[in-house]
Coordinates of C-alpha atoms and ligand atoms in Angstrom, one line a residue:
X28 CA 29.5 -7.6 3.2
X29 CA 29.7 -4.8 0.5
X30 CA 28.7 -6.9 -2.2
X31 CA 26.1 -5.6 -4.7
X32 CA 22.4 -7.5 -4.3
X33 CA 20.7 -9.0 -6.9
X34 CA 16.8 -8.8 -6.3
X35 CA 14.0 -9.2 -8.0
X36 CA 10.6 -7.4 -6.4
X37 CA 7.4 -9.0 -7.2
X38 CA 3.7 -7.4 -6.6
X39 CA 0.7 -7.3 -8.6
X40 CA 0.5 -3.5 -8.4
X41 CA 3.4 -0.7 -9.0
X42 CA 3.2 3.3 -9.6
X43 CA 3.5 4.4 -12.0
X44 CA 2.0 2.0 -13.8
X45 CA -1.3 0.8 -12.0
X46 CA -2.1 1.7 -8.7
X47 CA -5.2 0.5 -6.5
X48 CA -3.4 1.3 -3.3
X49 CA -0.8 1.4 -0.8
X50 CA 0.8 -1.5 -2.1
X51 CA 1.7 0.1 -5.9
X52 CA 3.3 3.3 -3.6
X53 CA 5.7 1.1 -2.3
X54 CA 6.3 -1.0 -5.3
X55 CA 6.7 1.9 -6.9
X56 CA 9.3 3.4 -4.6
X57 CA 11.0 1.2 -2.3
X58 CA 13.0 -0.4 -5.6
X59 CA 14.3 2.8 -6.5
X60 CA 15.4 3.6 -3.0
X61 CA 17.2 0.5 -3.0
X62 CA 19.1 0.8 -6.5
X63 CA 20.1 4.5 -5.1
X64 CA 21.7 2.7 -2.7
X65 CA 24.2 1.1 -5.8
X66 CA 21.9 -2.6 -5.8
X67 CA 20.6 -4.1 -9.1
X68 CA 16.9 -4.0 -8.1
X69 CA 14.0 -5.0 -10.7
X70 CA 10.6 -5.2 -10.4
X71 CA 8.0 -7.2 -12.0
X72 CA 4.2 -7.0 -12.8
X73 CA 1.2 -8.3 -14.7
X74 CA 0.7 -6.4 -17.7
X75 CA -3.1 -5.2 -17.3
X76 CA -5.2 -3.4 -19.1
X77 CA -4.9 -1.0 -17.0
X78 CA -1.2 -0.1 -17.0
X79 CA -1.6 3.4 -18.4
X80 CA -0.5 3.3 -22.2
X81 CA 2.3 5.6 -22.3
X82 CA 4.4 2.7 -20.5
X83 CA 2.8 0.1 -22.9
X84 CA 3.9 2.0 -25.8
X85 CA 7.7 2.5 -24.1
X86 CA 8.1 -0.6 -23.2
X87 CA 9.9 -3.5 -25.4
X88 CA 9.2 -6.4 -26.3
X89 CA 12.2 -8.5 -24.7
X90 CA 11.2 -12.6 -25.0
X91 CA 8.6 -15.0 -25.3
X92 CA 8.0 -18.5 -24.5
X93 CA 5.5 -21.1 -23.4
X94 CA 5.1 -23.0 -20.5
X95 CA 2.7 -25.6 -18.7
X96 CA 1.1 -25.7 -15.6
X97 CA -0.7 -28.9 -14.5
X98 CA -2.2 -29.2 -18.0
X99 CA -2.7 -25.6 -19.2
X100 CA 0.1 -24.6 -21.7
X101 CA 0.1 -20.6 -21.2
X102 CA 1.8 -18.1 -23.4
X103 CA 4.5 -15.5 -21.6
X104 CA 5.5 -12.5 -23.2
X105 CA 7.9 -10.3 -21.0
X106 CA 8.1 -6.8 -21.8
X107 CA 10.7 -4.6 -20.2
X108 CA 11.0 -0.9 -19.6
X109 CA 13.3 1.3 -17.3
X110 CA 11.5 3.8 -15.4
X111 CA 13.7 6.0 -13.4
X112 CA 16.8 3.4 -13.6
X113 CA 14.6 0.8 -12.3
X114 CA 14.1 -1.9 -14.9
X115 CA 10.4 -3.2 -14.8
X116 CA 9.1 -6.2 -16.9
X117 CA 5.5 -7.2 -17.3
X118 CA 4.1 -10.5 -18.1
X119 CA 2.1 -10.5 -20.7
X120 CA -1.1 -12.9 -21.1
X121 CA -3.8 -11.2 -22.6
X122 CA -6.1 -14.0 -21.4
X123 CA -5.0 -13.4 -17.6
X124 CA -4.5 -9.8 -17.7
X125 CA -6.6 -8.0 -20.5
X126 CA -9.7 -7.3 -18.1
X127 CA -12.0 -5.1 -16.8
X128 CA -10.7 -5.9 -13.2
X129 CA -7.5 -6.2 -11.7
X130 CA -8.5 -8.4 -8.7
X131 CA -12.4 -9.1 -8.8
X132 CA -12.1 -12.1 -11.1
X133 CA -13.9 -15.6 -10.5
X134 CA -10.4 -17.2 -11.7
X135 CA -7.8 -14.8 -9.9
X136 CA -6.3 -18.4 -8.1
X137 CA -5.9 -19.0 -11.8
X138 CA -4.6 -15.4 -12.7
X139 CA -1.7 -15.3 -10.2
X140 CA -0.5 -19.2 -9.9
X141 CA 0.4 -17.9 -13.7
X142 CA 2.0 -15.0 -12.8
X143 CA 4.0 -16.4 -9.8
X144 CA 4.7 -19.5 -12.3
X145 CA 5.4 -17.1 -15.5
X146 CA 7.9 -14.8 -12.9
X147 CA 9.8 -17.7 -11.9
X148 CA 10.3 -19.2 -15.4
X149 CA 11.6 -15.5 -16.8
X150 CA 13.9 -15.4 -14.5
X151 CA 16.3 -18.2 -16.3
X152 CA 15.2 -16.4 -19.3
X153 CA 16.4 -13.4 -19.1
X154 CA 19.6 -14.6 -16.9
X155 CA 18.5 -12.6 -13.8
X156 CA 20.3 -14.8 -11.4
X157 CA 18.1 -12.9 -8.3
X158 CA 19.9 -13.6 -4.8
X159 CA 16.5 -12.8 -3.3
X160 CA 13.0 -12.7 -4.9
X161 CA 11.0 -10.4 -3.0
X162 CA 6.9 -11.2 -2.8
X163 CA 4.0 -9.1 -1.8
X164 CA 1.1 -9.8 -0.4
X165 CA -1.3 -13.0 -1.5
X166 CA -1.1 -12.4 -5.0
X167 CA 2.5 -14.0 -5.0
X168 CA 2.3 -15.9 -2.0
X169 CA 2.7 -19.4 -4.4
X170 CA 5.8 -17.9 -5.8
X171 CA 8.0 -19.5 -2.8
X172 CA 6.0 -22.7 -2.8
X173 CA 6.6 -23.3 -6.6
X174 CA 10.2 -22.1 -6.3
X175 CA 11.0 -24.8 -3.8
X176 CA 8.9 -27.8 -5.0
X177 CA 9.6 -27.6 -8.8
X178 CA 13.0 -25.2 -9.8
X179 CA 15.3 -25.5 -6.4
X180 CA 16.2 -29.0 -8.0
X181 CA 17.9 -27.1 -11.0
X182 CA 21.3 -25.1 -9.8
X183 CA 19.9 -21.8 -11.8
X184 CA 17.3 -21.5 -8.7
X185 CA 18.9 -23.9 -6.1
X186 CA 20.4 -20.3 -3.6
X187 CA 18.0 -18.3 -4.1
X188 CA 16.3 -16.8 -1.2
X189 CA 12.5 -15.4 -0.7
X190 CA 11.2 -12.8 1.3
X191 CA 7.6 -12.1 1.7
X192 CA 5.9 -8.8 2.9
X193 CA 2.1 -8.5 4.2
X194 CA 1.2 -4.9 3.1
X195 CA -2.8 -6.1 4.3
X196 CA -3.4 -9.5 6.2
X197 CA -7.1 -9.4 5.3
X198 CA -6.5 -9.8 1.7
X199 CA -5.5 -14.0 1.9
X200 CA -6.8 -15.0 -1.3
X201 CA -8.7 -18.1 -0.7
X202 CA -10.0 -20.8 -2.4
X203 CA -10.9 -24.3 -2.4
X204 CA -9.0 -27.1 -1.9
X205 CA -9.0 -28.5 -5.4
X206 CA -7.1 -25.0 -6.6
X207 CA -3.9 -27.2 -4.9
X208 CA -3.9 -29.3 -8.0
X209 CA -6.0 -27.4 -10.6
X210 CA -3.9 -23.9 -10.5
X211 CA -1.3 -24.8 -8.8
X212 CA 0.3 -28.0 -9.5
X213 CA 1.5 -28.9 -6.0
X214 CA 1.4 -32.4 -4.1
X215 CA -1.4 -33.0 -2.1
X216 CA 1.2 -33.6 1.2
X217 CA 1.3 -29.5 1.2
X218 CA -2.5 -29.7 1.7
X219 CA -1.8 -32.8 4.5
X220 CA 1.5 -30.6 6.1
X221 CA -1.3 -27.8 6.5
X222 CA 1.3 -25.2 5.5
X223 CA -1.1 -24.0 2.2
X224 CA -4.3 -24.5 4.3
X225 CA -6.5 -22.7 6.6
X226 CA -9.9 -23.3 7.2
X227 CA -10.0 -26.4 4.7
X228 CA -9.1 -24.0 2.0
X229 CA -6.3 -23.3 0.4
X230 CA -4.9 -19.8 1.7
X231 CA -2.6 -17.8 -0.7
X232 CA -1.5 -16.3 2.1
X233 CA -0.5 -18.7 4.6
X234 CA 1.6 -19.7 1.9
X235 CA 3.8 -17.4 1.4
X236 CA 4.0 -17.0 5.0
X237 CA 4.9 -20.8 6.0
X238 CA 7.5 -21.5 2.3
X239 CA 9.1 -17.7 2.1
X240 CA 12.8 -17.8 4.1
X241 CA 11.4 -14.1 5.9
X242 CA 8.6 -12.9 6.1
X243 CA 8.2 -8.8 6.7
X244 CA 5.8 -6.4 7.4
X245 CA 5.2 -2.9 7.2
X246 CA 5.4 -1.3 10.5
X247 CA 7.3 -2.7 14.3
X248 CA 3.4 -2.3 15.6
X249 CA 1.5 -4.3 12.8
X250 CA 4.2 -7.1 13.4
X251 CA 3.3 -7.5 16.6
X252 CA -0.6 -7.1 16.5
X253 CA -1.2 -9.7 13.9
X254 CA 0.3 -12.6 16.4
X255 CA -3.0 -11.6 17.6
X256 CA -6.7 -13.1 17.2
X257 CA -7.7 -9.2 17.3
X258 CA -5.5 -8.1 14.3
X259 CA -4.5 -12.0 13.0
X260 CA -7.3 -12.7 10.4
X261 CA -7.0 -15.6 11.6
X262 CA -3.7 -16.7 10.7
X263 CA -2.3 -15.0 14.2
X264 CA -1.0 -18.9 14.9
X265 CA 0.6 -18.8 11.7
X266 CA 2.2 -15.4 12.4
X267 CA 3.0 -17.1 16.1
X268 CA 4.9 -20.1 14.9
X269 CA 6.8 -18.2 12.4
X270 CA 8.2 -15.0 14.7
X271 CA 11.4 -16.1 14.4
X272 CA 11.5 -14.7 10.7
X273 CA 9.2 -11.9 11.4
X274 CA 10.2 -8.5 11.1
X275 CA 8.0 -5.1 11.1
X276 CA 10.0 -2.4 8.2
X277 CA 7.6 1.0 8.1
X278 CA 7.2 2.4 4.6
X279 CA 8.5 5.3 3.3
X280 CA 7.3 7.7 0.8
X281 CA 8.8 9.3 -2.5
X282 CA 10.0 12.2 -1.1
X283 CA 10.6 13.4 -4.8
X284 CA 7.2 12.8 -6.3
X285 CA 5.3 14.0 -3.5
X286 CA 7.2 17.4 -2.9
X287 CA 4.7 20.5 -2.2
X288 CA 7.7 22.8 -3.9
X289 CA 7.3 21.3 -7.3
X290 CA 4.2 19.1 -7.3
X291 CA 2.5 20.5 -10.4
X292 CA -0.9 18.8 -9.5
X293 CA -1.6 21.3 -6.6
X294 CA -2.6 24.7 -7.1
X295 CA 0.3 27.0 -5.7
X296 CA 4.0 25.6 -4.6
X297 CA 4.8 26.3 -1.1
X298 CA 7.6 24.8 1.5
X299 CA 8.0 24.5 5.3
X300 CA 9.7 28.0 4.8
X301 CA 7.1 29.6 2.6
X302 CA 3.6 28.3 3.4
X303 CA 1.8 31.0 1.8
X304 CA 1.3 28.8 -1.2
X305 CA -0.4 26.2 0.7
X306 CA -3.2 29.2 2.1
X307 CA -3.5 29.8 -1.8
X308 CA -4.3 25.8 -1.9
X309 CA -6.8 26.0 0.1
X310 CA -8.8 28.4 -1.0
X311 CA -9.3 27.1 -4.9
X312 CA -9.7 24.2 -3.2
X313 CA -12.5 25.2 -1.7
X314 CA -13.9 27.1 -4.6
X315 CA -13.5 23.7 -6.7
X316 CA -15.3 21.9 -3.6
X317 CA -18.7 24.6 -4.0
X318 CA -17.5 25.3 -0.3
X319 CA -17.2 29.1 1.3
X320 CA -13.6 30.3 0.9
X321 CA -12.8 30.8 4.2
X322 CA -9.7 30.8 5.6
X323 CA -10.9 30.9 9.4
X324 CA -12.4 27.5 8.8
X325 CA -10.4 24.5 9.1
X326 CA -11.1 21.8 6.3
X327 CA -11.1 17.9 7.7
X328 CA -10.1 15.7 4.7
X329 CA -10.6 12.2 4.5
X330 CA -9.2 10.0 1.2
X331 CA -9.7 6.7 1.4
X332 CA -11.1 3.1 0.0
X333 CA -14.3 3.7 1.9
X334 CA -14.1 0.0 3.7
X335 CA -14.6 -0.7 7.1
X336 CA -10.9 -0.8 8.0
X337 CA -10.5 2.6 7.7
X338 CA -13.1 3.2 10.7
X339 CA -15.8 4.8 9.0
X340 CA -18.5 4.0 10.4
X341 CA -17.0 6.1 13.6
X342 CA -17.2 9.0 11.3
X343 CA -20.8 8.2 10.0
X344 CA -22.1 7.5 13.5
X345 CA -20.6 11.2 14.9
X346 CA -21.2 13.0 11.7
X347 CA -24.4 15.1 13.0
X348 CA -22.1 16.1 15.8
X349 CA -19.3 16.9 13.9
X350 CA -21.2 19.4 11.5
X351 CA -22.2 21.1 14.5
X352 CA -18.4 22.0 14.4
X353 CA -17.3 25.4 12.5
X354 CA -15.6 23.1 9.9
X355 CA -15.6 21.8 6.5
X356 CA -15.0 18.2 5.4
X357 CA -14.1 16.8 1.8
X358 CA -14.3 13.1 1.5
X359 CA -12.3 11.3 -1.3
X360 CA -13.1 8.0 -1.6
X361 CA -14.6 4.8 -3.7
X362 CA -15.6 1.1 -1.8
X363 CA -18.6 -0.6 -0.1
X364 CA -21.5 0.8 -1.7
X365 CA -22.6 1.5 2.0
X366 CA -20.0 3.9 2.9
X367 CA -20.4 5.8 -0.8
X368 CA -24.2 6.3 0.1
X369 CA -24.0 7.4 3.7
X370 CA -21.3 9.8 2.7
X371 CA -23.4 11.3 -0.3
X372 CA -26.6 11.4 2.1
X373 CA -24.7 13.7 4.5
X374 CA -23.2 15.9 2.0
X375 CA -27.0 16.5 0.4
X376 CA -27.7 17.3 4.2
X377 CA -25.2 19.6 4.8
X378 CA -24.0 21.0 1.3
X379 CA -22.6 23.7 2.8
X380 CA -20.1 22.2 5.2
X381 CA -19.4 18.8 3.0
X382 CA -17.8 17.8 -0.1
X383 CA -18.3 14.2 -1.0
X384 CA -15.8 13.1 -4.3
X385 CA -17.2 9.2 -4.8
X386 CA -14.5 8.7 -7.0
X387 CA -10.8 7.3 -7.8
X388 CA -8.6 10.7 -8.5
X389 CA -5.3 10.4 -8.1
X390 CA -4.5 14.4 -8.8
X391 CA -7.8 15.8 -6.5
X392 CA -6.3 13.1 -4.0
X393 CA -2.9 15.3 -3.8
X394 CA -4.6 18.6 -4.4
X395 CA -6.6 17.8 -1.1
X396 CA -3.8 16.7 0.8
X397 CA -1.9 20.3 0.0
X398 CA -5.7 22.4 0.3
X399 CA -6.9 21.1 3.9
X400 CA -5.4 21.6 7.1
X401 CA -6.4 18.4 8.9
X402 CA -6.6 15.0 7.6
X403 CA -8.9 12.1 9.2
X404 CA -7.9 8.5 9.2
X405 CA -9.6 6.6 12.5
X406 CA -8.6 3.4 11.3
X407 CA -9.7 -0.1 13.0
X408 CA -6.5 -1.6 12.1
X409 CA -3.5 -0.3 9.4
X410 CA -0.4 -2.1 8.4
X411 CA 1.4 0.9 7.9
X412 CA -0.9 3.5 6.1
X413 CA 0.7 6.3 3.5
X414 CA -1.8 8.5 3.9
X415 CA -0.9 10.2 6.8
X416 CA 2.5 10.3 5.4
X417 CA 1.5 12.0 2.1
X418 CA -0.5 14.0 4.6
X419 CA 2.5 15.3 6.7
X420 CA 4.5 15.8 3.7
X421 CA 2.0 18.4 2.6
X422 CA 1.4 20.0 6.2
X423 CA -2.1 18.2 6.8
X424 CA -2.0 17.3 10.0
X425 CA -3.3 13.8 10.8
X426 CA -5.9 13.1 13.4
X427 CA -5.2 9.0 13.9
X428 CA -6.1 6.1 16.1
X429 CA -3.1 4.5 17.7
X430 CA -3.3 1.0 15.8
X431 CA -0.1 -0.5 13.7
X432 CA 1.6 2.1 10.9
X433 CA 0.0 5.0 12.2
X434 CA 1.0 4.5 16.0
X435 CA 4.5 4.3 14.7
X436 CA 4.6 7.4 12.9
X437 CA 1.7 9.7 14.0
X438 CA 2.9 11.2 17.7
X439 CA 0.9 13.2 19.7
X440 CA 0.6 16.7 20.1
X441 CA 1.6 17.9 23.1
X442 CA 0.6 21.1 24.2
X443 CA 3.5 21.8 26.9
X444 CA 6.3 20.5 25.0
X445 CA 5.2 21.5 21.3
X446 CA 6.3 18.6 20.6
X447 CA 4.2 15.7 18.2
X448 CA 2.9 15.9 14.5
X449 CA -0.4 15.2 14.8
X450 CA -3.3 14.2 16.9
X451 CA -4.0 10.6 18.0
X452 CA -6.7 8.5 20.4
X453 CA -6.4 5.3 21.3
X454 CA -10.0 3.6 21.7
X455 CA -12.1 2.2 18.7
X456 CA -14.6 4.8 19.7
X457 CA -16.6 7.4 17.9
X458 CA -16.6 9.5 21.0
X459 CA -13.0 9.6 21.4
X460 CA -12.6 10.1 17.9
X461 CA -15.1 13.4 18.1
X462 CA -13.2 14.9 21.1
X463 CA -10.0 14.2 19.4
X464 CA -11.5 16.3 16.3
X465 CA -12.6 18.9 18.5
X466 CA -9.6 19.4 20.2
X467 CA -7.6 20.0 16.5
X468 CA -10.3 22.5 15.6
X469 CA -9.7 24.6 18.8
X470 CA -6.1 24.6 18.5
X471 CA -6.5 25.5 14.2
X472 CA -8.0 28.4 16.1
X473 CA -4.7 29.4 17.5
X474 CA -2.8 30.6 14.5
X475 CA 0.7 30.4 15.8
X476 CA 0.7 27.6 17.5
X477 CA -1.2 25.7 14.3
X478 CA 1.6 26.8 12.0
X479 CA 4.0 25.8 13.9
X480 CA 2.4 22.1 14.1
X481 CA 2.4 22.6 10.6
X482 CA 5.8 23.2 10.1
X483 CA 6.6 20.6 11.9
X484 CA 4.7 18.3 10.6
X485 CA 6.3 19.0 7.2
X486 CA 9.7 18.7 8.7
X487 CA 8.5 15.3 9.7
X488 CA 11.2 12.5 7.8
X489 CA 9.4 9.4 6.0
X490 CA 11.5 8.9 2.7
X491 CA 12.6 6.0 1.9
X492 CA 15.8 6.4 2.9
X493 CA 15.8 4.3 6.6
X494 CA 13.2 1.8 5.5
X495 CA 15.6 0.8 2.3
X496 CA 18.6 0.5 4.5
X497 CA 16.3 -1.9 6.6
X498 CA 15.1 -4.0 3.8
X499 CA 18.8 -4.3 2.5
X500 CA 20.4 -5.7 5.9
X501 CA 17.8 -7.9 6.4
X502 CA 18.8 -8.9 2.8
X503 CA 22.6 -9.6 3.8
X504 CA 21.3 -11.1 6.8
X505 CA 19.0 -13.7 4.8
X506 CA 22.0 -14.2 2.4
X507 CA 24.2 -15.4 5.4
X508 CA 21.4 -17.6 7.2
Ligands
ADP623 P1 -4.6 1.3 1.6 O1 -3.4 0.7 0.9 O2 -5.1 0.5 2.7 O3 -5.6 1.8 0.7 P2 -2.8 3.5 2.3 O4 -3.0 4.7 3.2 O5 -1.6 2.7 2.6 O6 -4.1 2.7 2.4 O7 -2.7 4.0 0.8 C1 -3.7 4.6 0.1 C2 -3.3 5.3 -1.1 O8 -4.3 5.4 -2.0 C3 -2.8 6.7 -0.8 O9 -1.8 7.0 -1.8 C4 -4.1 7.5 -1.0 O10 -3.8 8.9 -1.4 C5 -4.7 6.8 -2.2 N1 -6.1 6.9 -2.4 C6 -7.1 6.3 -1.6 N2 -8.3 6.5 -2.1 C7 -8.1 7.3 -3.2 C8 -9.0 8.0 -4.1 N3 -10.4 7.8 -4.0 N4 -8.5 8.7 -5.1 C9 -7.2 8.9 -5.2 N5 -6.3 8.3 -4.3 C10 -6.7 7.6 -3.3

């Protein structure tokens, strides 16, 4: 089939316009790849507060309309904008959207039963006639539930298809069971089928998971961890029962956005064939940091939401050990107040080894990726992980534990072949973690072999090129079910 797709991507996050995490990378990417491939490909979001307000000024005002929910009569205004040949619409509902939080709202069942609701009712609208609507994580999990109970009955909606990725099974948005009537508007025999429940509540989640026609992932490994109680948040029977219609597609990353040749966030360009602009990174780097400029030190970055996924509290249980290393460390990161305090604490211990950065920078983020020469990311689980990526890209090479994303695109240096990007262990244990580290600073310490790693790390290939032509056969593949 050569035919040109119709598909309409749905998340609650997308770069350029708001980003929290991993999820508004690919958002922000992944539909582009796909209209480069010749498909009409659009994306919608919420319009927050947050979306910065050069797009809200771009953007146009295309419709407006009303429309009930159970009994609350909400206003929709869709604006539209094309970004990069991608059109984009928000929904706009200042009363859902105009707040100091994107997700930490007492009425966020409320906030996306709208949205999904508000999505689905545009569609007829603006005569997108989708072939596929493609959800994201829990925040549009209802999407496929409302689609089939209330709009398959009209022929507009009756073909169209869902798909529904997991960027983060933790994240299930859950709430109590009287949300099924009072946000949602659904029939209590969803609560009595069990396929919107878990735990006696009702689980965003699990919905999209039992009503969407596929359901994806973002890397082979984290599809086959979470049909397990370790990785399965408790819905590993859910992910059992559906396997049939569960696939594992890595991400990619922009390739053009995130290019060390032209970034003009970093310091000094530089290329797999002229690294001497990354050297040039480091050190202003460093002088930004307060650290020595030294070039004989290696510089261990972390940038991360400081939660306990991202297996901190290896690094905080190691971290007297690890300063006993010739090494300097800058840590990126916002989260659990925990994590911000122990990281500060260290870095007022050893001020001249660590940089701690509590904060949400987005340019420091990709001027640490180019200035340090090993990045740290000992996660206890990761769907697929863009850090490392973004990482490799700018010839950081990753230290990684060997769990979902990062075991499929992290491989392990190996000293007789040359061959491997990065450096990996396998245990959820600081100890492994340390010796891991240790062995990345002795081999920093070997110039020619390092910049070689380096080099190949850079030559490393995670555009979004193989991942699109993934998502768009399992799109012809749905369309022929
Ligand atoms: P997750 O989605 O679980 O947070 P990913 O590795 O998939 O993890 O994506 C994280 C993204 O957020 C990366 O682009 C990373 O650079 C960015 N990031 C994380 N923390 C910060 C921060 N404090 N400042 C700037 N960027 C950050």
């Amino acid at each position: 089939m050569t035919e040109k797709l119709k598909i309409l991507f749905v998340a609650s996050e997308a770069t350029p316009f708001v980003k929290t995490g991993g999820l508004a990378d690919v958002a922000g990417s992944l539909p582009q790849a796909i209209k480069e491939m010749g498909h009409d490909i659009r994306l919608v979001i919420p319009e927050y507060r947050q979306i910065a307000l050069e797009y809200l000024q771009q953007a146009e005002h295309l419709l407006h309309f009303r429309t009930k929910l159970g009994w609350r009569d909400n206003y929709v205004g869709v604006n539209k904008l094309e970004n990069r040949g991608v059109i984009s619409y928000f929904i706009d509902n200042k009363s859902y959207f105009d707040r100091p939080n994107l997700y930490e709202n007492d009425d966020k069942h409320l906030q996306f039963a709208y949205f999904c609701q508000a999505v689905l009712e545009m569609l007829a609208q603006i005569d997108f006639k989708a072939d596929i609507i493609h959800c994201n994580d829990w925040q549009t999990g209802a999407l496929s539930i409302m689609l089939k109970e209330n709009y398959q009955k009209y022929s507009f909606y009756k073909d169209i298809k869902t798909v529904y990725t997991i960027h983060n099974l933790r994240y299930q948005g859950v709430f109590g069971r009287e949300v099924l009537q009072d946000a949602l508007s659904l029939p209590d025999k969803y609560w009595d089928l069990g396929v919107v429940r878990h735990d006696n509540c009702v689980n965003y989640m699990k919905m999209g998971i039992e009503m969407s026609d596929i359901v994806t992932t973002v890397s082979r490994t984290y599809a086959q961890e979470i049909k397990t109680p370790e990785f399965g948040e408790g819905l590993d029977y859910a992910m059992r029962m559906n396997s049939n219609d569960l696939y594992g597609i890595i991400n990619g990353i922009s390739y053009e956005d995130n290019n060390p040749s032209n970034d003009d966030r970093i310091y000094s360009n530089y290329s797999v064939e002229k690294l001497r602009g990354k050297y040039e990174n480091k050190r202003r780097l460093q002088e930004d940091m307060g650290l020595a400029q030294r070039s004989d030190l290696p510089v261990i970055a972390l940038i991360s939401r400081l939660v306990d996924q991202k297996g901190l509290d290896l690094i905080v249980s190691v971290i007297d050990k690890l300063m006993e290393e010739e090494i300097q460390f800058i840590i990126l990161g916002t989260g659990d107040s925990y994590y911000e305090e122990r990281f500060k604490e260290t870095a007022r211990s050893y001020p001249t080894k660590i940089a701690a950065n509590i904060k949400y920078d987005a340019t420091l983020a990709q001027k640490i990726y180019a200035g340090s020469d090993i990045f740290l990311m000992p996660s206890k689980y990761e769907p697929c992980g863009l850090s490392q990526l973004f990482s490799l890209r700018y010839g950081s090479i990753p230290i990684v534990r060997e769990t979902g994303g990062l075991k499929d695109t992290i491989q392990a240096y190996d000293e007789i072949s040359g061959e491997g990007n990065g450096f990996t262990f396998a245990s959820y244990d600081a100890n492994e973690m340390l010796s891991t580290i240790k062995r990345a600073i002795s081999l920093y310490q070997q110039k020619d072999i390092w910049t070689k790693l380096v080099r190949r790390a850079m030559k490393s290939n995670f555009s979004w090129k193989n991942s699109a032509k993934e998502y768009i056969k399992l799109y012809y593949k749905l369309l022929e079910k």
